[in-house]
């Protein structure tokens, strides 16, 4: 296989993301490059096109997202720390509600086995969830479809919400100056280095968070005040959209349709829970409802971080809440799996006892 043939699916994927993002931007949709790209690549994947984002390009995307988030951190971000306990309490509450209610719904109304139902209900930590599913808990194909539907719907919901719902959001700051090429190279080098350290330490979303940590520390330390160049931000959004949409690669339409109804309803329930909890938090803390919503929403960190940049929100707040969500899920997922195993063992023992008595 020649190199051009190897690269062809990736190039096609990027072109589709550019076309979809460009169309959404021309229509005036918020975060158009991101939302439009994700939708276009998803549609192409479901239509049977070979969409693909290679690992190296995925890693580049993660670093770019982290750098962009760090460069977008407001100098007064630390002043919001006092209000975080309230939003973090809301985060814990919503996780309990989402896992309990959506897991019960999928098992009760869609007759999914407990492993599939509850692993599908976890709002995040997809790689961890799929690792457990691969070890024999639940149906991995159904789980990944429901989880990917969640990620896609959340990416789409926020920009649409800013158009049709009375959500207070900020216009992105108008930068007065942009990072030069040597500044970008220096920042990228530091971001990659810290990102690799985070990956080595097994920090969730290590490349994204490591790059953001480096870029944030440099900005708050006064090493730069300039913004990321606009073309580079657009490239980051296009790559992120392609990455989100490419997660549907390899899923047949039959598999998608069999799990889509449950996935859409579960995601709608998740959106409702997040919206209500965010509304409650917004009555107590003084920050935009949309920013709270993004911080609490259980989408992929790269997608939610990119949306935060596009909509002008405080990326430090958003990233911190997503990191804590992943840490909470790291403990919650094994705990729920143990409970499922015990429940299954008890059911088997009860059935065996009943058979012996007969």
Short mmCIF file of C-alpha atoms in Angstrom, two decimals:
data_model
loop_
_atom_site.label_atom_id
_atom_site.label_comp_id
_atom_site.label_asym_id
_atom_site.label_seq_id
_atom_site.Cartn_x
_atom_site.Cartn_y
_atom_site.Cartn_z
CA UNK A 1 0.00 0.00 0.00
CA UNK A 2 1.44 3.32 -1.04
CA UNK A 3 1.68 6.26 1.29
CA UNK A 4 -0.96 8.36 -0.52
CA UNK A 5 -3.45 5.46 -0.19
CA UNK A 6 -2.66 5.26 3.50
CA UNK A 7 -3.23 8.98 3.98
CA UNK A 8 -6.31 9.22 1.75
CA UNK A 9 -8.96 8.44 4.44
CA UNK A 10 -7.36 10.98 6.78
CA UNK A 11 -7.23 13.70 4.11
CA UNK A 12 -10.85 13.01 3.12
CA UNK A 13 -11.88 13.19 6.78
CA UNK A 14 -10.19 16.57 7.20
CA UNK A 15 -11.73 17.92 3.98
CA UNK A 16 -15.19 16.83 5.14
CA UNK A 17 -14.61 18.54 8.49
CA UNK A 18 -13.48 21.74 6.73
CA UNK A 19 -16.54 21.68 4.46
CA UNK A 20 -18.96 21.07 7.32
CA UNK A 21 -17.30 23.64 9.56
CA UNK A 22 -17.19 26.22 6.80
CA UNK A 23 -20.87 25.72 6.00
CA UNK A 24 -21.87 26.04 9.67
CA UNK A 25 -19.75 29.19 10.02
CA UNK A 26 -21.33 30.76 6.92
CA UNK A 27 -24.75 30.06 8.46
CA UNK A 28 -23.66 32.04 11.51
CA UNK A 29 -23.81 29.14 13.98
CA UNK A 30 -21.71 29.56 17.15
CA UNK A 31 -18.62 27.30 17.24
CA UNK A 32 -19.41 26.52 13.61
CA UNK A 33 -15.99 25.12 12.71
CA UNK A 34 -16.25 22.62 15.55
CA UNK A 35 -19.94 21.68 15.43
CA UNK A 36 -20.20 21.66 11.65
CA UNK A 37 -17.06 19.55 11.27
CA UNK A 38 -18.24 17.01 13.84
CA UNK A 39 -21.66 16.67 12.20
CA UNK A 40 -20.25 16.38 8.68
CA UNK A 41 -17.71 13.69 9.58
CA UNK A 42 -20.33 11.78 11.58
CA UNK A 43 -22.73 11.85 8.62
CA UNK A 44 -19.96 10.67 6.29
CA UNK A 45 -19.04 7.81 8.62
CA UNK A 46 -22.66 6.66 8.89
CA UNK A 47 -22.95 6.85 5.09
CA UNK A 48 -20.10 4.38 4.78
CA UNK A 49 -17.17 6.70 4.03
CA UNK A 50 -13.75 5.68 5.36
CA UNK A 51 -13.12 8.37 7.94
CA UNK A 52 -9.99 8.19 10.02
CA UNK A 53 -7.82 10.38 12.25
CA UNK A 54 -4.39 8.77 12.80
CA UNK A 55 -2.99 8.57 16.31
CA UNK A 56 -0.24 11.12 15.64
CA UNK A 57 -2.75 13.68 14.36
CA UNK A 58 -5.04 12.96 17.31
CA UNK A 59 -2.12 13.72 19.64
CA UNK A 60 -1.34 16.94 17.75
CA UNK A 61 -4.99 17.92 18.16
CA UNK A 62 -4.86 17.26 21.89
CA UNK A 63 -1.77 19.46 22.28
CA UNK A 64 -3.32 22.27 20.22
CA UNK A 65 -6.51 22.15 22.30
CA UNK A 66 -4.50 22.30 25.52
CA UNK A 67 -2.41 25.22 24.26
CA UNK A 68 -5.53 27.09 23.11
CA UNK A 69 -7.27 26.53 26.43
CA UNK A 70 -4.23 27.73 28.35
CA UNK A 71 -3.85 30.80 26.15
CA UNK A 72 -7.54 31.59 26.70
CA UNK A 73 -7.34 31.53 30.50
CA UNK A 74 -8.36 34.90 31.90
CA UNK A 75 -5.84 36.58 34.23
CA UNK A 76 -8.55 36.84 36.90
CA UNK A 77 -9.46 33.12 36.73
CA UNK A 78 -8.05 32.45 40.19
CA UNK A 79 -10.51 34.93 41.69
CA UNK A 80 -13.32 32.49 40.87
CA UNK A 81 -11.88 29.75 43.08
CA UNK A 82 -14.09 30.74 46.00
CA UNK A 83 -17.21 29.78 44.03
CA UNK A 84 -15.92 26.37 42.92
CA UNK A 85 -17.10 24.37 45.98
CA UNK A 86 -20.72 25.10 45.03
CA UNK A 87 -20.26 23.99 41.43
CA UNK A 88 -18.25 20.94 42.52
CA UNK A 89 -21.09 19.91 44.85
CA UNK A 90 -23.40 20.24 41.85
CA UNK A 91 -21.01 18.05 39.85
CA UNK A 92 -21.18 15.25 42.44
CA UNK A 93 -24.99 15.48 42.57
CA UNK A 94 -25.38 15.33 38.80
CA UNK A 95 -23.07 12.32 38.47
CA UNK A 96 -25.14 10.39 40.99
CA UNK A 97 -28.37 11.31 39.18
CA UNK A 98 -27.06 10.57 35.68
CA UNK A 99 -25.59 7.16 36.51
CA UNK A 100 -28.57 6.04 38.60
CA UNK A 101 -31.41 7.29 36.38
CA UNK A 102 -30.00 6.61 32.90
CA UNK A 103 -28.64 3.20 33.91
CA UNK A 104 -32.05 2.26 35.34
CA UNK A 105 -33.83 3.55 32.23
CA UNK A 106 -31.65 1.57 29.80
CA UNK A 107 -32.10 -1.63 31.82
CA UNK A 108 -35.83 -1.15 32.45
CA UNK A 109 -37.13 0.08 29.11
CA UNK A 110 -34.52 -1.15 26.61
CA UNK A 111 -33.87 -4.48 28.34
CA UNK A 112 -30.11 -4.04 28.36
CA UNK A 113 -28.21 -6.22 30.79
CA UNK A 114 -27.01 -4.34 33.91
CA UNK A 115 -23.38 -4.25 32.71
CA UNK A 116 -24.27 -2.71 29.36
CA UNK A 117 -26.85 -0.33 30.87
CA UNK A 118 -24.66 1.14 33.58
CA UNK A 119 -21.41 1.24 31.60
CA UNK A 120 -23.37 3.10 28.91
CA UNK A 121 -24.63 5.56 31.53
CA UNK A 122 -21.24 6.68 32.85
CA UNK A 123 -20.74 10.28 31.73
CA UNK A 124 -17.13 10.14 30.60
CA UNK A 125 -13.89 8.17 30.92
CA UNK A 126 -14.68 6.32 27.68
CA UNK A 127 -11.33 4.50 27.45
CA UNK A 128 -11.70 3.20 31.02
CA UNK A 129 -15.29 2.13 30.36
CA UNK A 130 -14.36 0.31 27.16
CA UNK A 131 -11.45 -1.41 28.89
CA UNK A 132 -13.83 -2.85 31.48
CA UNK A 133 -16.32 -3.81 28.75
CA UNK A 134 -13.56 -5.59 26.84
CA UNK A 135 -12.84 -7.59 30.00
CA UNK A 136 -16.29 -9.16 29.80
CA UNK A 137 -18.74 -6.68 31.37
CA UNK A 138 -21.62 -5.72 29.07
CA UNK A 139 -21.81 -5.47 25.28
CA UNK A 140 -18.86 -3.36 24.05
CA UNK A 141 -20.45 -2.42 20.70
CA UNK A 142 -23.67 -1.13 22.25
CA UNK A 143 -21.74 0.70 24.96
CA UNK A 144 -19.47 2.53 22.52
CA UNK A 145 -22.41 3.58 20.30
CA UNK A 146 -24.37 5.04 23.22
CA UNK A 147 -21.26 6.76 24.59
CA UNK A 148 -20.29 8.27 21.22
CA UNK A 149 -23.86 9.52 20.71
CA UNK A 150 -23.52 11.28 24.07
CA UNK A 151 -20.28 12.99 23.05
CA UNK A 152 -21.67 14.11 19.69
CA UNK A 153 -24.99 15.39 21.08
CA UNK A 154 -23.27 17.36 23.83
CA UNK A 155 -20.93 18.97 21.29
CA UNK A 156 -23.93 20.04 19.23
CA UNK A 157 -26.23 21.01 22.12
CA UNK A 158 -24.20 23.92 23.49
CA UNK A 159 -23.88 25.97 20.27
CA UNK A 160 -27.54 25.35 19.40
CA UNK A 161 -28.52 26.33 22.93
CA UNK A 162 -26.75 29.66 22.58
CA UNK A 163 -28.91 30.41 19.53
CA UNK A 164 -32.37 29.30 20.71
CA UNK A 165 -32.23 29.39 24.52
CA UNK A 166 -31.94 32.41 26.85
CA UNK A 167 -28.42 31.44 27.92
CA UNK A 168 -26.12 34.23 29.07
CA UNK A 169 -22.82 33.78 27.29
CA UNK A 170 -19.81 35.91 26.58
CA UNK A 171 -18.47 37.03 23.25
CA UNK A 172 -14.94 35.73 22.71
CA UNK A 173 -12.37 38.34 23.68
CA UNK A 174 -10.96 40.35 20.81
CA UNK A 175 -7.18 39.87 21.03
CA UNK A 176 -4.94 42.84 20.39
CA UNK A 177 -1.87 40.78 19.52
CA UNK A 178 -1.01 37.22 18.56
CA UNK A 179 1.79 34.83 19.37
CA UNK A 180 4.66 34.88 16.88
CA UNK A 181 6.22 31.81 15.32
CA UNK A 182 9.07 31.54 17.84
CA UNK A 183 6.71 32.02 20.75
CA UNK A 184 4.44 29.33 19.35
CA UNK A 185 7.32 26.90 18.92
CA UNK A 186 8.54 27.52 22.46
CA UNK A 187 5.03 27.15 23.88
CA UNK A 188 4.42 24.00 21.83
CA UNK A 189 7.68 22.45 23.05
CA UNK A 190 6.81 23.12 26.68
CA UNK A 191 3.26 21.88 26.14
CA UNK A 192 4.42 18.62 24.57
CA UNK A 193 6.99 18.04 27.30
CA UNK A 194 4.51 18.55 30.14
CA UNK A 195 1.86 16.60 28.25
CA UNK A 196 4.16 13.59 27.94
CA UNK A 197 4.91 13.79 31.66
CA UNK A 198 1.17 13.78 32.40
CA UNK A 199 0.69 10.78 30.09
CA UNK A 200 3.55 8.97 31.85
CA UNK A 201 1.85 9.69 35.19
CA UNK A 202 -1.40 8.27 33.74
CA UNK A 203 -3.29 11.53 34.22
CA UNK A 204 -6.65 11.35 32.37
CA UNK A 205 -6.51 13.25 29.06
CA UNK A 206 -2.81 13.77 29.81
CA UNK A 207 -1.79 15.49 26.58
CA UNK A 208 -4.66 17.99 26.75
CA UNK A 209 -4.22 18.76 30.42
CA UNK A 210 -0.42 18.81 30.27
CA UNK A 211 -0.42 21.24 27.36
CA UNK A 212 -3.00 23.40 29.10
CA UNK A 213 -0.99 23.35 32.35
CA UNK A 214 2.14 24.53 30.53
CA UNK A 215 0.33 27.23 28.56
CA UNK A 216 -1.61 28.42 31.62
CA UNK A 217 1.47 28.57 33.84
CA UNK A 218 3.36 30.54 31.21
CA UNK A 219 0.50 33.01 30.78
CA UNK A 220 -0.21 33.54 34.47
CA UNK A 221 3.55 33.79 35.01
CA UNK A 222 3.70 36.72 32.62
CA UNK A 223 5.77 34.99 29.92
CA UNK A 224 3.24 35.98 27.27
CA UNK A 225 -0.04 37.87 26.97
CA UNK A 226 -0.73 37.33 23.27
CA UNK A 227 -3.52 35.13 21.90
CA UNK A 228 -3.27 32.09 19.65
CA UNK A 229 -3.37 33.09 15.95
CA UNK A 230 -6.91 32.86 14.58
CA UNK A 231 -6.01 30.47 11.70
CA UNK A 232 -4.43 28.07 14.21
CA UNK A 233 -7.55 28.18 16.39
CA UNK A 234 -9.69 27.37 13.34
CA UNK A 235 -7.38 24.46 12.49
CA UNK A 236 -7.77 23.22 16.08
CA UNK A 237 -11.57 23.33 15.80
CA UNK A 238 -11.52 21.54 12.43
CA UNK A 239 -9.28 18.79 13.82
CA UNK A 240 -11.44 18.43 16.93
CA UNK A 241 -14.59 18.13 14.83
CA UNK A 242 -12.93 15.47 12.69
CA UNK A 243 -11.81 13.60 15.81
CA UNK A 244 -15.31 13.57 17.32
CA UNK A 245 -16.99 12.49 14.10
CA UNK A 246 -14.42 9.78 13.34
CA UNK A 247 -15.46 7.92 16.50
CA UNK A 248 -18.40 6.60 14.46
CA UNK A 249 -16.01 4.85 12.05
CA UNK A 250 -16.63 1.11 11.83
CA UNK A 251 -20.13 1.28 13.30
CA UNK A 252 -22.69 -0.13 10.88
CA UNK A 253 -26.05 1.52 10.39
CA UNK A 254 -27.77 -1.56 11.79
CA UNK A 255 -25.70 -1.43 14.97
CA UNK A 256 -26.25 2.30 15.24
CA UNK A 257 -30.02 2.09 14.85
CA UNK A 258 -30.32 -0.76 17.36
CA UNK A 259 -28.63 1.31 20.08
CA UNK A 260 -29.45 4.84 18.93
CA UNK A 261 -32.88 5.17 20.52
CA UNK A 262 -31.61 4.28 23.98
CA UNK A 263 -28.51 6.41 23.44
CA UNK A 264 -30.51 9.48 22.39
CA UNK A 265 -32.93 9.16 25.32
CA UNK A 266 -30.07 8.58 27.78
CA UNK A 267 -28.26 11.64 26.44
CA UNK A 268 -31.44 13.72 26.58
CA UNK A 269 -31.85 12.71 30.23
CA UNK A 270 -28.23 13.65 30.85
CA UNK A 271 -28.74 17.05 29.22
CA UNK A 272 -31.82 17.66 31.34
CA UNK A 273 -30.03 16.76 34.58
CA UNK A 274 -27.00 18.91 33.71
CA UNK A 275 -29.21 21.85 32.76
CA UNK A 276 -31.20 21.70 36.01
CA UNK A 277 -28.13 21.32 38.22
CA UNK A 278 -26.34 24.13 36.36
CA UNK A 279 -29.43 26.33 36.81
CA UNK A 280 -29.35 25.69 40.54
CA UNK A 281 -25.64 26.46 40.77
CA UNK A 282 -26.10 29.65 38.73
CA UNK A 283 -28.52 30.96 41.36
CA UNK A 284 -25.73 30.84 43.95
CA UNK A 285 -22.51 31.72 42.09
CA UNK A 286 -21.90 34.78 39.92
CA UNK A 287 -20.82 33.44 36.54
CA UNK A 288 -22.50 32.83 33.17
CA UNK A 289 -24.95 29.93 33.05
CA UNK A 290 -23.33 28.64 29.85
CA UNK A 291 -19.92 28.49 31.53
CA UNK A 292 -21.33 26.48 34.43
CA UNK A 293 -23.15 24.22 31.97
CA UNK A 294 -19.92 23.54 30.06
CA UNK A 295 -18.03 22.83 33.27
CA UNK A 296 -20.65 20.35 34.43
CA UNK A 297 -21.49 18.80 31.06
CA UNK A 298 -20.09 15.27 30.67
CA UNK A 299 -18.69 15.66 27.17
CA UNK A 300 -15.16 14.90 26.05
CA UNK A 301 -12.66 17.35 27.53
CA UNK A 302 -11.28 18.25 24.11
CA UNK A 303 -14.75 19.05 22.76
CA UNK A 304 -15.95 20.99 25.80
CA UNK A 305 -12.64 22.84 26.04
CA UNK A 306 -12.82 23.86 22.40
CA UNK A 307 -16.41 25.05 22.88
CA UNK A 308 -15.30 27.07 25.90
CA UNK A 309 -12.72 28.83 23.75
CA UNK A 310 -15.21 29.49 20.95
CA UNK A 311 -17.85 30.87 23.32
CA UNK A 312 -15.50 33.01 25.39
CA UNK A 313 -15.78 31.18 28.72
CA UNK A 314 -13.18 30.66 31.44
CA UNK A 315 -11.29 27.56 30.30
CA UNK A 316 -9.61 27.09 33.69
CA UNK A 317 -13.01 26.59 35.32
CA UNK A 318 -14.13 24.18 32.60
CA UNK A 319 -10.94 22.11 32.63
CA UNK A 320 -10.80 21.84 36.43
CA UNK A 321 -14.34 20.50 36.64
CA UNK A 322 -13.75 17.97 33.87
CA UNK A 323 -10.59 16.71 35.56
CA UNK A 324 -12.44 16.26 38.86
CA UNK A 325 -15.30 14.51 37.03
CA UNK A 326 -12.84 12.02 35.54
CA UNK A 327 -11.24 11.44 38.94
CA UNK A 328 -14.64 10.81 40.52
CA UNK A 329 -15.53 8.38 37.73
CA UNK A 330 -12.22 6.54 38.25
CA UNK A 331 -13.58 5.49 41.65
CA UNK A 332 -17.25 5.22 40.69
CA UNK A 333 -16.85 2.91 37.67
CA UNK A 334 -15.09 0.02 39.50
CA UNK A 335 -17.49 0.39 42.45
CA UNK A 336 -20.57 0.07 40.25
CA UNK A 337 -19.05 -2.87 38.34
CA UNK A 338 -18.44 -4.69 41.62
CA UNK A 339 -22.06 -4.09 42.63
CA UNK A 340 -23.25 -5.39 39.25
CA UNK A 341 -21.13 -8.53 39.64
CA UNK A 342 -22.50 -9.15 43.12
CA UNK A 343 -26.05 -8.67 41.88
CA UNK A 344 -25.50 -11.10 39.03
CA UNK A 345 -23.92 -13.66 41.37
CA UNK A 346 -26.85 -13.33 43.79
CA UNK A 347 -29.34 -13.79 40.95
CA UNK A 348 -27.52 -16.92 39.75
CA UNK A 349 -27.38 -18.34 43.27
CA UNK A 350 -31.10 -17.68 43.73
CA UNK A 351 -31.89 -19.35 40.42
CA UNK A 352 -29.77 -22.39 41.31
CA UNK A 353 -31.47 -22.63 44.70
CA UNK A 354 -34.88 -22.49 43.04
CA UNK A 355 -33.89 -25.22 40.55
CA UNK A 356 -32.71 -27.51 43.37
CA UNK A 357 -35.92 -27.02 45.32
CA UNK A 358 -37.96 -28.06 42.29
#
